[in-house]
CSV table of C-alpha atoms in Angstrom, one decimal:
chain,number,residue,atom,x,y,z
A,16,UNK,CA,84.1,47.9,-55.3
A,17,UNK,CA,85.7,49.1,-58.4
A,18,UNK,CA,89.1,48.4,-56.7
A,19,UNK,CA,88.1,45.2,-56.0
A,20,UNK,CA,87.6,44.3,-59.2
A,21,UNK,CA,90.6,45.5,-60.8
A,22,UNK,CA,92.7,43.4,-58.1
A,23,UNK,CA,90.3,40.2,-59.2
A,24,UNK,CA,91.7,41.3,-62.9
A,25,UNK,CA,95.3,41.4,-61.5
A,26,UNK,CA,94.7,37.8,-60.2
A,27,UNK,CA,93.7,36.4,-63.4
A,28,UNK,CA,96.1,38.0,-65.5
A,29,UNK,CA,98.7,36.4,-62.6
A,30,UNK,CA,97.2,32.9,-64.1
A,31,UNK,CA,97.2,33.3,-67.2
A,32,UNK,CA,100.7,34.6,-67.5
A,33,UNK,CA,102.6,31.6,-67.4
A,34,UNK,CA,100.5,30.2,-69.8
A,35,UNK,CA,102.0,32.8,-72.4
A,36,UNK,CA,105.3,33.0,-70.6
A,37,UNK,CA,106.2,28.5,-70.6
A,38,UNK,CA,103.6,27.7,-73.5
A,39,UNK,CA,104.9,24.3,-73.3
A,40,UNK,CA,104.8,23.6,-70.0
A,41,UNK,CA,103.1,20.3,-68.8
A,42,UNK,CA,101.4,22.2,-65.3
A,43,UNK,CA,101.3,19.1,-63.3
A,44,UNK,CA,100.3,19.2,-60.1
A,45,UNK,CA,103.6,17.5,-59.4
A,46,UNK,CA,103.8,15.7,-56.2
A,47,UNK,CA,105.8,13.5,-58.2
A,48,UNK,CA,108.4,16.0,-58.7
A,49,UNK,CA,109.1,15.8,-54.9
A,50,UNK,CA,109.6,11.8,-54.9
A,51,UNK,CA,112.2,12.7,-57.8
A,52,UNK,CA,113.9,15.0,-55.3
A,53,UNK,CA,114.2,12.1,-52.4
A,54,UNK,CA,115.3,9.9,-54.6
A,55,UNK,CA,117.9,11.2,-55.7
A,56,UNK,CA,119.2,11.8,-52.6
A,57,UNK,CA,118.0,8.9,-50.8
A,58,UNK,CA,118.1,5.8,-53.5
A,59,UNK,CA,117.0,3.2,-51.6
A,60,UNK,CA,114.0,5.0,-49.5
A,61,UNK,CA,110.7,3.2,-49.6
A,62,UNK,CA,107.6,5.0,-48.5
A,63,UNK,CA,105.9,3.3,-44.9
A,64,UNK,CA,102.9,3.9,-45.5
A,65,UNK,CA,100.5,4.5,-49.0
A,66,UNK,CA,97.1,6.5,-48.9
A,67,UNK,CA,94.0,5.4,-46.8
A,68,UNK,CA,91.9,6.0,-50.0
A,69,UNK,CA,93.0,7.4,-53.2
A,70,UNK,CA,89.8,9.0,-55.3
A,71,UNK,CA,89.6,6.6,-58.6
A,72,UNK,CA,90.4,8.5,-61.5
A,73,UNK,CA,91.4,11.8,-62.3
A,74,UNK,CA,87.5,12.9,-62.8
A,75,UNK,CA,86.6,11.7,-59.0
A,76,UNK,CA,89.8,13.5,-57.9
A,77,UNK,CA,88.4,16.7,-59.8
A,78,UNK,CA,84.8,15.9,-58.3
A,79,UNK,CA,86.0,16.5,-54.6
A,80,UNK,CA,88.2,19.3,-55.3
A,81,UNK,CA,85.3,21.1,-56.7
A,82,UNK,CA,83.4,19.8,-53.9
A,83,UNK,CA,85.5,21.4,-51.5
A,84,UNK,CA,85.9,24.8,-53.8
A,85,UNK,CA,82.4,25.0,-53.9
A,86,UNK,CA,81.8,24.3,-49.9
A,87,UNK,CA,83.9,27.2,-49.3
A,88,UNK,CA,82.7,29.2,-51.9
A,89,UNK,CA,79.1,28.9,-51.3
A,90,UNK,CA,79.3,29.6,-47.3
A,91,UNK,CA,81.5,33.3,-48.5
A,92,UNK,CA,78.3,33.6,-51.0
A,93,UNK,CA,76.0,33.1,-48.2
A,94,UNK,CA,77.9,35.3,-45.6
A,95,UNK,CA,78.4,38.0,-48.2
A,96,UNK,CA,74.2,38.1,-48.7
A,97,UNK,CA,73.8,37.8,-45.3
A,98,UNK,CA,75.6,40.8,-43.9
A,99,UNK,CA,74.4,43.2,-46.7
A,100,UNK,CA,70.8,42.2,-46.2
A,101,UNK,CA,71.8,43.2,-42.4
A,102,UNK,CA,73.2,46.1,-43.2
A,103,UNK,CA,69.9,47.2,-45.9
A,104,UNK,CA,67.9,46.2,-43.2
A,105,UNK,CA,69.4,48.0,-40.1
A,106,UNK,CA,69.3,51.3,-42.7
A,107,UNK,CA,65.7,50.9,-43.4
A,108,UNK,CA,65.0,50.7,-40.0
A,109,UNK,CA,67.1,54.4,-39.6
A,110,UNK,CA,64.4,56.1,-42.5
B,4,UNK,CA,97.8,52.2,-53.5
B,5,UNK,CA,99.2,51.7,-57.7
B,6,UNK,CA,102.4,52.7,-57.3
B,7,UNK,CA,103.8,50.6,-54.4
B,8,UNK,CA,101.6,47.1,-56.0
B,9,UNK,CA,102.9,48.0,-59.1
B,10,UNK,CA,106.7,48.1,-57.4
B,11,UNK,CA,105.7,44.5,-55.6
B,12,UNK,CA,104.8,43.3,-58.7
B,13,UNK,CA,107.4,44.3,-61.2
B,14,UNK,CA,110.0,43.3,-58.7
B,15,UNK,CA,109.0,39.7,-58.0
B,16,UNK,CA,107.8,39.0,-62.1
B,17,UNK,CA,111.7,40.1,-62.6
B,18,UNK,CA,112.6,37.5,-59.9
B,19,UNK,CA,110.7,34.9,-61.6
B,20,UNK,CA,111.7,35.1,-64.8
B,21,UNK,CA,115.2,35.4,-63.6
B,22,UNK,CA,115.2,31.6,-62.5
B,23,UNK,CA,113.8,28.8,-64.4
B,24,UNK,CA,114.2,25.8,-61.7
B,25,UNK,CA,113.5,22.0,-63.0
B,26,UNK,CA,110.2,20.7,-61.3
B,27,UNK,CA,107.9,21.8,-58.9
B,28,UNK,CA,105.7,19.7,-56.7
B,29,UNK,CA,102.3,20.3,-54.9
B,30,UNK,CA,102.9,21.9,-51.2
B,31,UNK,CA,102.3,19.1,-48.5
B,32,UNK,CA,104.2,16.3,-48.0
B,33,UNK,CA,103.1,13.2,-49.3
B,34,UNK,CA,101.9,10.4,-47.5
B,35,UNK,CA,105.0,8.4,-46.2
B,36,UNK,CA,107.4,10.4,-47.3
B,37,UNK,CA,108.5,11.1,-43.8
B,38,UNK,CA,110.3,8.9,-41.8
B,39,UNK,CA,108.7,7.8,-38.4
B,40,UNK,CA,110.4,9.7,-36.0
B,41,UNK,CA,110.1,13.1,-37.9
B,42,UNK,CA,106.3,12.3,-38.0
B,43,UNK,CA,106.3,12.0,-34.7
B,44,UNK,CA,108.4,15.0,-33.8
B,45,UNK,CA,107.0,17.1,-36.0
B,46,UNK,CA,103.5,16.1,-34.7
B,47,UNK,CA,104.3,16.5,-31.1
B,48,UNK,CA,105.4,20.1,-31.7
B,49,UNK,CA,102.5,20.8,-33.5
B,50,UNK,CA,100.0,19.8,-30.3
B,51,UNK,CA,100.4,22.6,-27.9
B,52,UNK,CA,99.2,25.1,-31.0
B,53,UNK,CA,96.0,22.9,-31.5
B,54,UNK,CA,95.5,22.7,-28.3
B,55,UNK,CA,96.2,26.7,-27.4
B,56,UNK,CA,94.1,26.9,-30.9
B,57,UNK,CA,90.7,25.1,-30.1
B,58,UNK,CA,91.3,27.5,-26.3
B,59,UNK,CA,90.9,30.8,-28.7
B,60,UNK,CA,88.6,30.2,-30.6
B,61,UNK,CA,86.1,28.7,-28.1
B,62,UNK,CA,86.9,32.1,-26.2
B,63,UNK,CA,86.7,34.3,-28.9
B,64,UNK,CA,83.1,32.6,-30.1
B,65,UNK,CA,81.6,32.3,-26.4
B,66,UNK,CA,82.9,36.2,-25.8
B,67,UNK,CA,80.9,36.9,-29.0
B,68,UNK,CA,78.4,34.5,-30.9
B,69,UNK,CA,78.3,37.1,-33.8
B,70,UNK,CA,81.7,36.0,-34.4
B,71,UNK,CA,81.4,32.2,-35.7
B,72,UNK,CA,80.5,33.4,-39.0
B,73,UNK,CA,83.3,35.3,-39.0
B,74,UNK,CA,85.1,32.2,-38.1
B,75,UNK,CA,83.6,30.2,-41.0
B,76,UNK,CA,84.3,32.9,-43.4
B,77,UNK,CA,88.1,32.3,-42.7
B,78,UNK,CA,87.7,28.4,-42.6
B,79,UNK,CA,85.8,28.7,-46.1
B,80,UNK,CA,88.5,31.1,-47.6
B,81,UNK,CA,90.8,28.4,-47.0
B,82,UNK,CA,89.1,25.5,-47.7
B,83,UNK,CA,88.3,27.2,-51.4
B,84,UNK,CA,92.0,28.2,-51.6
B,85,UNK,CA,93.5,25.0,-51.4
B,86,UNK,CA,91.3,23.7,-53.7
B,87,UNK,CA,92.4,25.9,-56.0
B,88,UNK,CA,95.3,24.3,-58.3
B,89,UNK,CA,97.1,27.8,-59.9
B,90,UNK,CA,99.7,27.3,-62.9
B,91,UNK,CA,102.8,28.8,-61.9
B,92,UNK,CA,105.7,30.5,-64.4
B,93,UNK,CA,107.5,27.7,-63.8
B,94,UNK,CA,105.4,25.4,-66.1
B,95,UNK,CA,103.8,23.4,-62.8
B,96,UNK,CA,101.2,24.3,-61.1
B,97,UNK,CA,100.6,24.3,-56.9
B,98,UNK,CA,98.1,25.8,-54.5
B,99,UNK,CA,98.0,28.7,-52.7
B,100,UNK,CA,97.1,28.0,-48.1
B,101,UNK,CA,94.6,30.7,-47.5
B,102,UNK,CA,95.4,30.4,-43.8
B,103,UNK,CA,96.4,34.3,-44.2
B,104,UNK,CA,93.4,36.0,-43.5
B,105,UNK,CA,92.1,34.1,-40.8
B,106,UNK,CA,95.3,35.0,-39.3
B,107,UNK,CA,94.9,38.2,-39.2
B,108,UNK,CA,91.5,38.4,-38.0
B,109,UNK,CA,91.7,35.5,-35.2
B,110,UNK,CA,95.3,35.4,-34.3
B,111,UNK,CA,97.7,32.0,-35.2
B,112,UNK,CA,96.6,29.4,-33.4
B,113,UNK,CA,92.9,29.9,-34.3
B,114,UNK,CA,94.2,28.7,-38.3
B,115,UNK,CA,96.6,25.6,-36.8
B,116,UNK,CA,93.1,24.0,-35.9
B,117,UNK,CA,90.9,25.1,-39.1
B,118,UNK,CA,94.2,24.0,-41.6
B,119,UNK,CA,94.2,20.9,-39.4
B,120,UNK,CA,90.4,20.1,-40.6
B,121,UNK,CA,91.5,21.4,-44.5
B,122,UNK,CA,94.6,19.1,-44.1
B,123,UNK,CA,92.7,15.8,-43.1
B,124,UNK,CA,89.7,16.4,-45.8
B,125,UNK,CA,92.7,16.7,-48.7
B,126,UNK,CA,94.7,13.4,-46.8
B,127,UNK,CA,91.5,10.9,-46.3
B,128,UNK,CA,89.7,12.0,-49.7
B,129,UNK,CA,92.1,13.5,-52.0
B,130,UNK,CA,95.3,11.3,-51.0
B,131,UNK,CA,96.4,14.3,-51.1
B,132,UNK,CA,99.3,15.3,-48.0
B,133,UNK,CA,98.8,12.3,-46.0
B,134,UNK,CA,97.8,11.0,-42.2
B,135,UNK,CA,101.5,10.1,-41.7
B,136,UNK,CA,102.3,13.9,-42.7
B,137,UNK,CA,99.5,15.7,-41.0
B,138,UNK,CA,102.1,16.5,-37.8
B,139,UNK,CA,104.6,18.0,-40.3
B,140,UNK,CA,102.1,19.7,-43.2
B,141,UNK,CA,100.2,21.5,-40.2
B,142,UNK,CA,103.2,22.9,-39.1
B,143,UNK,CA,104.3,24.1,-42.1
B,144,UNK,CA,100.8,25.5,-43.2
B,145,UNK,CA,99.0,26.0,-40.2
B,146,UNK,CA,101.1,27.1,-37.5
B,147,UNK,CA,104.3,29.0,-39.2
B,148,UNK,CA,102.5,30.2,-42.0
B,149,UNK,CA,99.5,31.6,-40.1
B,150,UNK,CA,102.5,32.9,-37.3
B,151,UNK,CA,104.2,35.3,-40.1
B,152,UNK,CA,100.9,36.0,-41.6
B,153,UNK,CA,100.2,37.2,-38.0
B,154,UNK,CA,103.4,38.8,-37.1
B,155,UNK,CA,104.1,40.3,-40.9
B,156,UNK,CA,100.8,42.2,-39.9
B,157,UNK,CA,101.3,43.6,-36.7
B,158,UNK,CA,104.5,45.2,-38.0
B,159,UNK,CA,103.0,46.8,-40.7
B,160,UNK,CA,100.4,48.2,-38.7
B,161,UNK,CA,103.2,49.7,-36.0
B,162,UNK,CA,105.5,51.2,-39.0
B,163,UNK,CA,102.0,52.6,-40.2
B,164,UNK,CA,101.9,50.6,-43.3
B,165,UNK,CA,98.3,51.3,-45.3
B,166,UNK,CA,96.2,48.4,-43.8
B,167,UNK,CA,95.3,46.9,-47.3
B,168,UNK,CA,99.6,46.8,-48.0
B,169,UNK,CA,100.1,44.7,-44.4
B,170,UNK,CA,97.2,42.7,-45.1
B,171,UNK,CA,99.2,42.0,-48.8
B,172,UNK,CA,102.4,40.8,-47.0
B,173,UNK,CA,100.9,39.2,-44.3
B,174,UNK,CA,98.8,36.7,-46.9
B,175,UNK,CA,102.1,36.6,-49.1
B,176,UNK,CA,104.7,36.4,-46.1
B,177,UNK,CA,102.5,33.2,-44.9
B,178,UNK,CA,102.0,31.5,-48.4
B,179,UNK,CA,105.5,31.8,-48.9
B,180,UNK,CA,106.7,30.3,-45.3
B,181,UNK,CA,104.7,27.8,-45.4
B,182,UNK,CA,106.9,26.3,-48.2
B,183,UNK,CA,110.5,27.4,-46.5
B,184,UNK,CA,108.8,25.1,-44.0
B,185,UNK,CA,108.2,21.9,-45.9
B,186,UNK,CA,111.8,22.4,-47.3
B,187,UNK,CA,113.4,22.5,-44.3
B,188,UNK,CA,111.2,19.8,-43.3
B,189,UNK,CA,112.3,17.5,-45.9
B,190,UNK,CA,115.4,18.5,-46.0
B,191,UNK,CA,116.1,17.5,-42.2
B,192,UNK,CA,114.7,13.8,-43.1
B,193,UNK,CA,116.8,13.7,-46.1
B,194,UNK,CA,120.3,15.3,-45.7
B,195,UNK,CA,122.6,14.9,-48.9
B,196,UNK,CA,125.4,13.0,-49.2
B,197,UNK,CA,127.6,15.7,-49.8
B,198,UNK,CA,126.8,18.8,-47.9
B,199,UNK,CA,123.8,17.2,-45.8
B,200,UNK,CA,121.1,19.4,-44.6
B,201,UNK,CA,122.2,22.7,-46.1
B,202,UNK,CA,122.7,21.6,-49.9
B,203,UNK,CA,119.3,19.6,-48.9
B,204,UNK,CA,118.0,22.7,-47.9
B,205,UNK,CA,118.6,24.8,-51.3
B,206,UNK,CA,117.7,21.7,-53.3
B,207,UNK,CA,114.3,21.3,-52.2
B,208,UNK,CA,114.0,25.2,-52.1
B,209,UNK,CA,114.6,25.9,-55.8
B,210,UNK,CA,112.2,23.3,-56.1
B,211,UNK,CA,109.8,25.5,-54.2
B,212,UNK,CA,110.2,28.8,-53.6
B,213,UNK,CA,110.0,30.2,-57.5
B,214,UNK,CA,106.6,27.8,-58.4
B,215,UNK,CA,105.1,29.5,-55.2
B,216,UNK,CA,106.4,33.0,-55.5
B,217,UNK,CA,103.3,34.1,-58.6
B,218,UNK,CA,100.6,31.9,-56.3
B,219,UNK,CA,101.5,34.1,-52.8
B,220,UNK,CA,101.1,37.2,-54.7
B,221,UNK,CA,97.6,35.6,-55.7
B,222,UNK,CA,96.7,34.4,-52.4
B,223,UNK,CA,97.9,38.6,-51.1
B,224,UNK,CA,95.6,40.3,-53.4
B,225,UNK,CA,92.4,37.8,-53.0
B,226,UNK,CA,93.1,38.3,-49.4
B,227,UNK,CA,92.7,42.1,-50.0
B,228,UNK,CA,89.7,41.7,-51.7
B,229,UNK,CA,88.3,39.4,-48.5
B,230,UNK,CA,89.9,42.3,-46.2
B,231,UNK,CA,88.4,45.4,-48.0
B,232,UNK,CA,85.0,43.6,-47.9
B,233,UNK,CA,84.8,42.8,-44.1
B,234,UNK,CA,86.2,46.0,-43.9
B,235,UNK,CA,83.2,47.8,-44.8
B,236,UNK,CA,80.4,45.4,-43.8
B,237,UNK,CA,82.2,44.2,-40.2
B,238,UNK,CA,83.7,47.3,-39.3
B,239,UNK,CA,82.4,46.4,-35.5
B,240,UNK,CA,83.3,42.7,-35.5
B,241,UNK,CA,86.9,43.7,-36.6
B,242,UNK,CA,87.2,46.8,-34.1
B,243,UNK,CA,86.2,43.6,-31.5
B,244,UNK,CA,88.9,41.7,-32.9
B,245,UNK,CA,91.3,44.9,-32.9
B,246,UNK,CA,92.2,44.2,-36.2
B,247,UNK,CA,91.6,48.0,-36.9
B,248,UNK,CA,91.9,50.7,-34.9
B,249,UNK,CA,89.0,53.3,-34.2
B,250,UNK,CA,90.5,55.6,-36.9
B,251,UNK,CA,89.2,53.5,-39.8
């Protein structure tokens, strides 16, 4: 347990390094970046085909990426419960 | 267990900070980007996987019901992974796959069909990837990621690696792939000029590989933490698995 959270530690101190490190970064999510990258090599290339839906705005966008965080966090939550409840139980049952 | 993370670690922050690229750019291939026929080829080749995929895991689960949490678990990892925009040194930001540990536990194939559900949530309501794409961003993420996860792990565990330090490289080997992947990907559909596929090649990699080299040490250790967990509340449904041997 204790390990575990020293290696959630290392993982935050790995995101909040390059904050200190490129203080004036932009961090864009840059999909962008990679159209720069085609175009340059390929001018005159035109995209066939644009996105089914795009979500409205940046806060919509943000909405169903927390969406989805939260799906898969809150079934790992639920799993976690589960099988330590199983395990109290099955130890009980041993007494 | 501190001495060889602290080696990883010191190691790759030198390698970072050794080479400050231009731009990054978020890890799937955006929609259109691709021209037909790659779509296409890269979609057909990703079909028998799917298909051997959807075998396994229906296998695996009728074998043993107790296993489809198990399965979610692995499917939820990487759902909340991919959600999960990480700033990189290299002043941009990308995601890490999570298709690692689901790897490990349920072989390769198993992850080509759960990243092909994360791949079309992000493509239909995120315009993130794209449906054009899908063929080529499941192969990259969900079929030779999840393959060196896979592989990465079984060698560790011959050579007698500690389980937690395979189960590191595994998670990192796959994150990391994943992007050689899209690079050689795009890089096939766009030769350069001068130099074609090869100069394409190391263009679009040192767009890449540094921005993701910080995030696949993130997606090793949260993998770890997953690992070490199952470990001690799953111990049978792994042995099942043979994920770890009776000595653990």
């Amino acid at each position: 347990m204790k390990r575990n959270v020293l290696l959630l530690l290392l993982v935050v101190a790995l995101v909040i390094i390059p904050f200190v490190i490129n203080k004036d970064a932009e961090f864009g999510g840059a999909d962008g970046k990679a159209e720069k990258v085609i175009t340059e090599i390929q001018p005159d290339y035109k995209p066939w085909f644009s996105s089914v839906w795009e979500p409205p705005s940046g806060e919509i966008e943000s909405l169903l990426f927390a969406l989805q965080a939260a799906f898969g966090a809150g079934f790992i939550g639920y799993y976690i419960g589960y099988v330590r409840g199983k395990k109290a139980g099955t130890e009980k049952v041993k007494c | 267990m501190n001495r060889y993370t602290t080696l990883i670690l010191t190691g790759l922050f030198a390698l970072i900070l050794f080479s400050v690229p231009e731009y990054a750019y978020a890890m799937h291939i955006m929609e259109g980007f691709l021209p037909a026929k790659w779509s296409i080829f890269w979609s057909v080749l990703t079909i028998p996987f799917l298909v051997r995929g959807l075998r396994t895991i229906k296998k695996k689960v009728e074998d043993n019901p107790s296993l489809k949490l198990l399965l979610g678990v692995a499917g939820a990892f990487a759902f909340i992974l991919s959600a999960l925009k990480m700033p990189s040194v290299t002043g941009s930001s990308s995601h890490p796959t999570g298709v690692g540990l689901g790897a490990i536990l349920f072989g390769p194939t198993a992850m080509t069909v759960i990243g092909v559900i994360v791949l079309l949530f992000q493509a239909i309501l995120l315009a993130h990837g794209g449906i054009t794409t899908l063929g080529a961003n499941t192969f990259s993420m969900a079929v030779a990621g999840p393959f060196v996860a896979y592989w990465i792990f079984k060698l560790g565990k011959k050579i007698g690696l500690p389980t937690w330090l395979s189960v590191f490289l595994a998670a990192f080997a796959g994150d990391l792939i994943t992007y050689v992947v899209t690079s050689v990907q795009l890089a096939a559909a766009f030769p350069a000029a001068q130099g074609g596929v090869a100069t394409s090649v190391v263009k679009f990699l040192s767009v890449f590989a540094v921005t993701q080299l910080p995030l696949a040490v993130s997606e090793g250790i949260l993998t770890v933490i997953v690992f070490n967990f199952l470990k001690s509340y799953n111990q049978q449904e792994l042995k099942e698995l043979s994920v770890i041997g009776e000595e653990v």
